[in-house]
Amino acid sequence: QRASGHSLVMGFRSQLRYCGKLVFASLIGFVFVLESHGVQGRPTQSQNVRARVIIETDAGGDPDDEQSLVRFLLYANEWDVEGIVANRAKTIDGENLNPARTGLEIVQRLIRAYGDCRGMLARHDARFPTAEMLLSRTVAGYDGRDDGVDLIIRAVDKPDPRPIWYSDWGTATAATNNLKRALDRVLRERRSEEHTSELQSQFRISYAVFCLK
C-alpha cells in the first residue's frame, strides 16, 4: 500500500512536469468560452475573476476521468471549485484497476495525492486550494444519495452573482445526472417554474457525455 501511494504521488509529479503542453490548448479554449459568454454587468474572466466550477465525474470506469481530474487539479488555482460530484457507486471490475473501488474513493485518493504536491504548486500561486478544502467539497452523487444534489443547490443559493460552470464528464451508465436531479427537486419542493428557471439561469453547462434520463 505504501508503494502504491508513492507511485500515485510520483505519477502526479510526472504530470506536473509534462502535462502543461497537453492541456494548454484546452485551457485557452475554455477561457475563450468564458470570456465570450461574459454577462453584461458581471465581471468576466478577462477581469481576473475566476469561474465557479462544479465537476460531475463517473470515475471508476475507464481511466479517462482520473486522467482529466489530475489535469484539472493542476489548474485548480484558475477556478473557484464549488464541488466535485462522483456518481459511480462501483468501479468496473476488469476495466478499472484503481485499488479504490468506488468513484468517491478514487476522487478522494487523487485529491490526497494532489495535497502531497500542493506545496510545490503553491510556490507559483498561493490560490491553489488545500486538499482539505477540496475534500470537503467532494461528495457522492450516486442514485439513492442526495449529497450531490444538496451540494448543487447550496452553491446556487450562495449570494454570488457569478454563474456556475457545470462540467459533466459522464453520467450515461453510472447514475442519473445530478444537475437534472437538482432541477427536479427545486420544481418539486418549491413548486415554482420561476425558481427552476432561476436555477437554470445560474448554470453554464459543458458536457463530455450528454445523457439526461
Coordinates of C-alpha atoms in Angstrom, one line a residue:
Q1 CA 0.0 0.0 0.0
R2 CA 2.9 2.4 0.8
A3 CA 4.4 1.6 -2.6
S4 CA 1.1 2.2 -4.3
G5 CA 0.7 5.6 -2.6
H6 CA 4.3 6.5 -3.6
S7 CA 3.6 5.6 -7.2
L8 CA 0.5 7.7 -7.2
V9 CA 2.4 10.8 -5.9
M10 CA 5.2 10.2 -8.4
G11 CA 2.6 9.9 -11.2
F12 CA 1.1 13.2 -10.1
R13 CA 4.6 14.8 -10.0
S14 CA 5.2 13.5 -13.5
Q15 CA 2.0 15.2 -14.6
L16 CA 3.4 18.4 -13.1
R17 CA 6.4 18.3 -15.4
Y18 CA 4.8 17.1 -18.6
C19 CA 1.1 17.9 -18.8
G20 CA 1.3 21.6 -19.4
K21 CA 1.6 21.3 -23.2
L22 CA -1.2 18.7 -23.3
V23 CA -3.8 20.9 -21.7
F24 CA -2.7 24.3 -22.8
A25 CA -4.9 24.4 -25.9
S26 CA -7.9 23.1 -24.0
L27 CA -7.3 25.7 -21.2
I28 CA -7.1 28.5 -23.7
G29 CA -10.3 27.3 -25.4
F30 CA -12.1 27.1 -22.1
V31 CA -11.1 30.6 -21.1
F32 CA -12.1 31.9 -24.5
V33 CA -15.6 30.4 -24.0
L34 CA -15.8 32.0 -20.6
E35 CA -14.9 35.4 -22.0
S36 CA -17.2 35.1 -25.0
H37 CA -20.1 34.3 -22.6
G38 CA -19.5 37.2 -20.2
V39 CA -22.7 38.5 -18.8
Q40 CA -23.3 42.3 -19.0
G41 CA -22.9 43.9 -15.6
R42 CA -20.9 40.9 -14.3
P43 CA -17.1 40.6 -14.1
T44 CA -15.7 38.2 -16.7
Q45 CA -12.6 36.1 -16.7
S46 CA -10.7 38.8 -18.5
Q47 CA -11.1 41.0 -15.4
N48 CA -9.3 38.4 -13.4
V49 CA -12.4 36.9 -11.8
R50 CA -12.2 33.2 -11.5
A51 CA -15.0 31.0 -12.8
R52 CA -17.1 28.9 -10.3
V53 CA -16.9 25.3 -11.3
I54 CA -18.7 22.0 -10.4
I55 CA -17.4 18.8 -11.9
E56 CA -19.5 15.7 -12.1
T57 CA -17.5 12.6 -12.9
D58 CA -18.1 8.9 -13.4
A59 CA -14.6 8.0 -12.3
G60 CA -14.3 4.3 -11.9
G61 CA -15.0 3.2 -15.5
D62 CA -12.2 3.6 -18.0
P63 CA -9.4 5.8 -16.6
D64 CA -10.0 8.9 -18.7
D65 CA -11.8 10.7 -15.9
E66 CA -8.9 10.0 -13.5
Q67 CA -6.5 11.5 -16.0
S68 CA -8.8 14.5 -16.6
L69 CA -9.0 15.1 -12.8
V70 CA -5.2 15.2 -12.4
R71 CA -5.1 17.8 -15.1
F72 CA -8.0 19.7 -13.7
L73 CA -6.3 19.8 -10.2
L74 CA -3.1 21.2 -11.8
Y75 CA -5.1 24.2 -12.8
A76 CA -7.2 24.4 -9.6
N77 CA -5.8 27.9 -9.0
E78 CA -7.7 29.2 -12.0
W79 CA -11.1 28.2 -10.7
D80 CA -13.3 28.6 -7.7
V81 CA -14.1 24.9 -7.2
E82 CA -17.6 24.7 -5.8
G83 CA -17.6 20.9 -5.8
I84 CA -16.8 17.6 -7.3
V85 CA -19.6 15.0 -7.6
A86 CA -18.6 11.4 -8.1
N87 CA -21.5 9.4 -9.5
R88 CA -20.2 5.9 -10.0
A89 CA -21.1 3.8 -6.9
K90 CA -18.9 0.8 -8.0
T91 CA -15.9 0.6 -10.3
I92 CA -16.0 -1.6 -13.3
D93 CA -14.1 -4.8 -12.5
G94 CA -11.6 -5.9 -15.1
E95 CA -11.5 -2.4 -16.7
N96 CA -10.6 -0.1 -13.9
L97 CA -7.5 -1.2 -11.9
N98 CA -7.5 1.5 -9.3
P99 CA -7.3 -0.1 -5.8
A100 CA -10.1 2.2 -4.7
R101 CA -13.4 0.6 -5.7
T102 CA -15.9 3.4 -5.7
G103 CA -15.9 6.6 -7.6
L104 CA -15.9 8.7 -4.5
E105 CA -12.9 6.9 -3.1
I106 CA -11.0 7.3 -6.4
V107 CA -11.5 11.0 -6.4
Q108 CA -10.6 11.4 -2.8
R109 CA -7.4 9.4 -3.4
L110 CA -6.4 11.7 -6.3
I111 CA -7.1 14.8 -4.2
R112 CA -4.8 13.4 -1.4
A113 CA -2.0 12.9 -4.0
Y114 CA -2.6 16.5 -5.1
G115 CA -2.2 17.5 -1.5
D116 CA 1.2 15.9 -1.3
C117 CA 2.3 18.1 -4.3
R118 CA 0.4 21.3 -3.4
G119 CA 3.4 22.9 -1.6
M120 CA 5.3 22.9 -4.9
L121 CA 2.3 24.3 -6.8
A122 CA 1.7 27.0 -4.2
R123 CA 5.2 28.4 -4.8
H124 CA 3.9 29.7 -8.1
D125 CA 0.4 30.7 -7.0
A126 CA -1.0 30.7 -3.4
R127 CA -4.5 30.4 -4.7
F128 CA -4.1 26.6 -5.2
P129 CA -6.8 25.3 -2.8
T130 CA -5.8 22.9 0.0
A131 CA -6.6 19.2 -0.3
E132 CA -8.7 19.6 2.8
M133 CA -10.9 22.2 1.2
L134 CA -11.4 20.1 -1.9
L135 CA -12.2 17.0 0.1
S136 CA -14.8 18.9 2.0
R137 CA -16.5 19.7 -1.4
T138 CA -16.2 16.2 -2.8
V139 CA -19.3 14.1 -2.5
A140 CA -21.1 11.0 -3.8
G141 CA -23.7 11.6 -6.5
Y142 CA -25.0 8.0 -6.6
D143 CA -28.6 7.2 -7.3
G144 CA -30.3 7.0 -3.9
R145 CA -28.0 9.6 -2.3
D146 CA -28.6 13.3 -2.2
D147 CA -25.1 14.6 -1.4
G148 CA -24.5 15.8 -5.0
V149 CA -28.0 17.4 -5.3
D150 CA -27.5 19.2 -1.9
L151 CA -24.1 20.5 -3.0
I152 CA -25.5 21.9 -6.2
I153 CA -28.4 23.7 -4.5
R154 CA -26.2 25.1 -1.8
A155 CA -23.9 26.5 -4.5
V156 CA -26.7 28.2 -6.3
D157 CA -28.2 29.6 -3.1
K158 CA -24.9 31.5 -2.3
P159 CA -25.1 35.3 -2.7
D160 CA -22.7 35.2 -5.6
P161 CA -23.6 36.8 -8.9
R162 CA -21.2 34.7 -11.0
P163 CA -22.7 31.8 -13.0
I164 CA -21.6 28.2 -12.2
W165 CA -19.9 26.2 -14.9
Y166 CA -21.1 22.6 -14.7
S167 CA -18.8 20.2 -16.4
D168 CA -20.3 16.7 -16.7
W169 CA -17.6 14.1 -17.6
G170 CA -20.1 11.3 -17.8
T171 CA -23.4 10.0 -16.4
A172 CA -24.6 7.8 -19.2
T173 CA -24.3 4.5 -17.3
A174 CA -23.3 5.4 -13.8
A175 CA -26.2 7.4 -12.4
T176 CA -28.9 9.9 -13.2
N177 CA -27.3 13.3 -13.8
N178 CA -27.2 15.2 -10.5
L179 CA -27.9 18.6 -12.1
K180 CA -31.1 17.2 -13.5
R181 CA -32.0 15.8 -10.1
A182 CA -31.4 19.2 -8.5
L183 CA -33.7 20.9 -11.0
D184 CA -36.3 18.2 -10.4
R185 CA -36.1 18.7 -6.7
V186 CA -36.5 22.5 -7.0
L187 CA -39.5 22.1 -9.2
R188 CA -41.0 19.5 -6.8
E189 CA -40.3 21.2 -3.5
R190 CA -40.6 24.8 -4.3
R191 CA -43.3 24.2 -6.9
S192 CA -42.4 27.1 -9.0
E193 CA -41.3 27.3 -12.6
E194 CA -39.8 30.7 -11.7
H195 CA -37.4 29.1 -9.1
T196 CA -36.5 26.4 -11.6
S197 CA -35.8 28.9 -14.4
E198 CA -33.7 31.0 -11.9
L199 CA -31.6 27.9 -11.1
Q200 CA -31.1 27.1 -14.7
S201 CA -30.0 30.6 -15.5
Q202 CA -27.2 30.3 -13.0
F203 CA -25.5 27.5 -14.9
R204 CA -23.3 27.2 -18.0
I205 CA -23.2 23.6 -18.9
S206 CA -20.3 21.7 -20.5
Y207 CA -20.9 18.0 -21.2
A208 CA -18.4 15.4 -22.2
V209 CA -21.3 13.0 -22.4
F210 CA -24.9 14.2 -22.7
C211 CA -27.5 11.8 -21.4
L212 CA -30.2 13.1 -19.1
K213 CA -32.5 10.2 -18.2

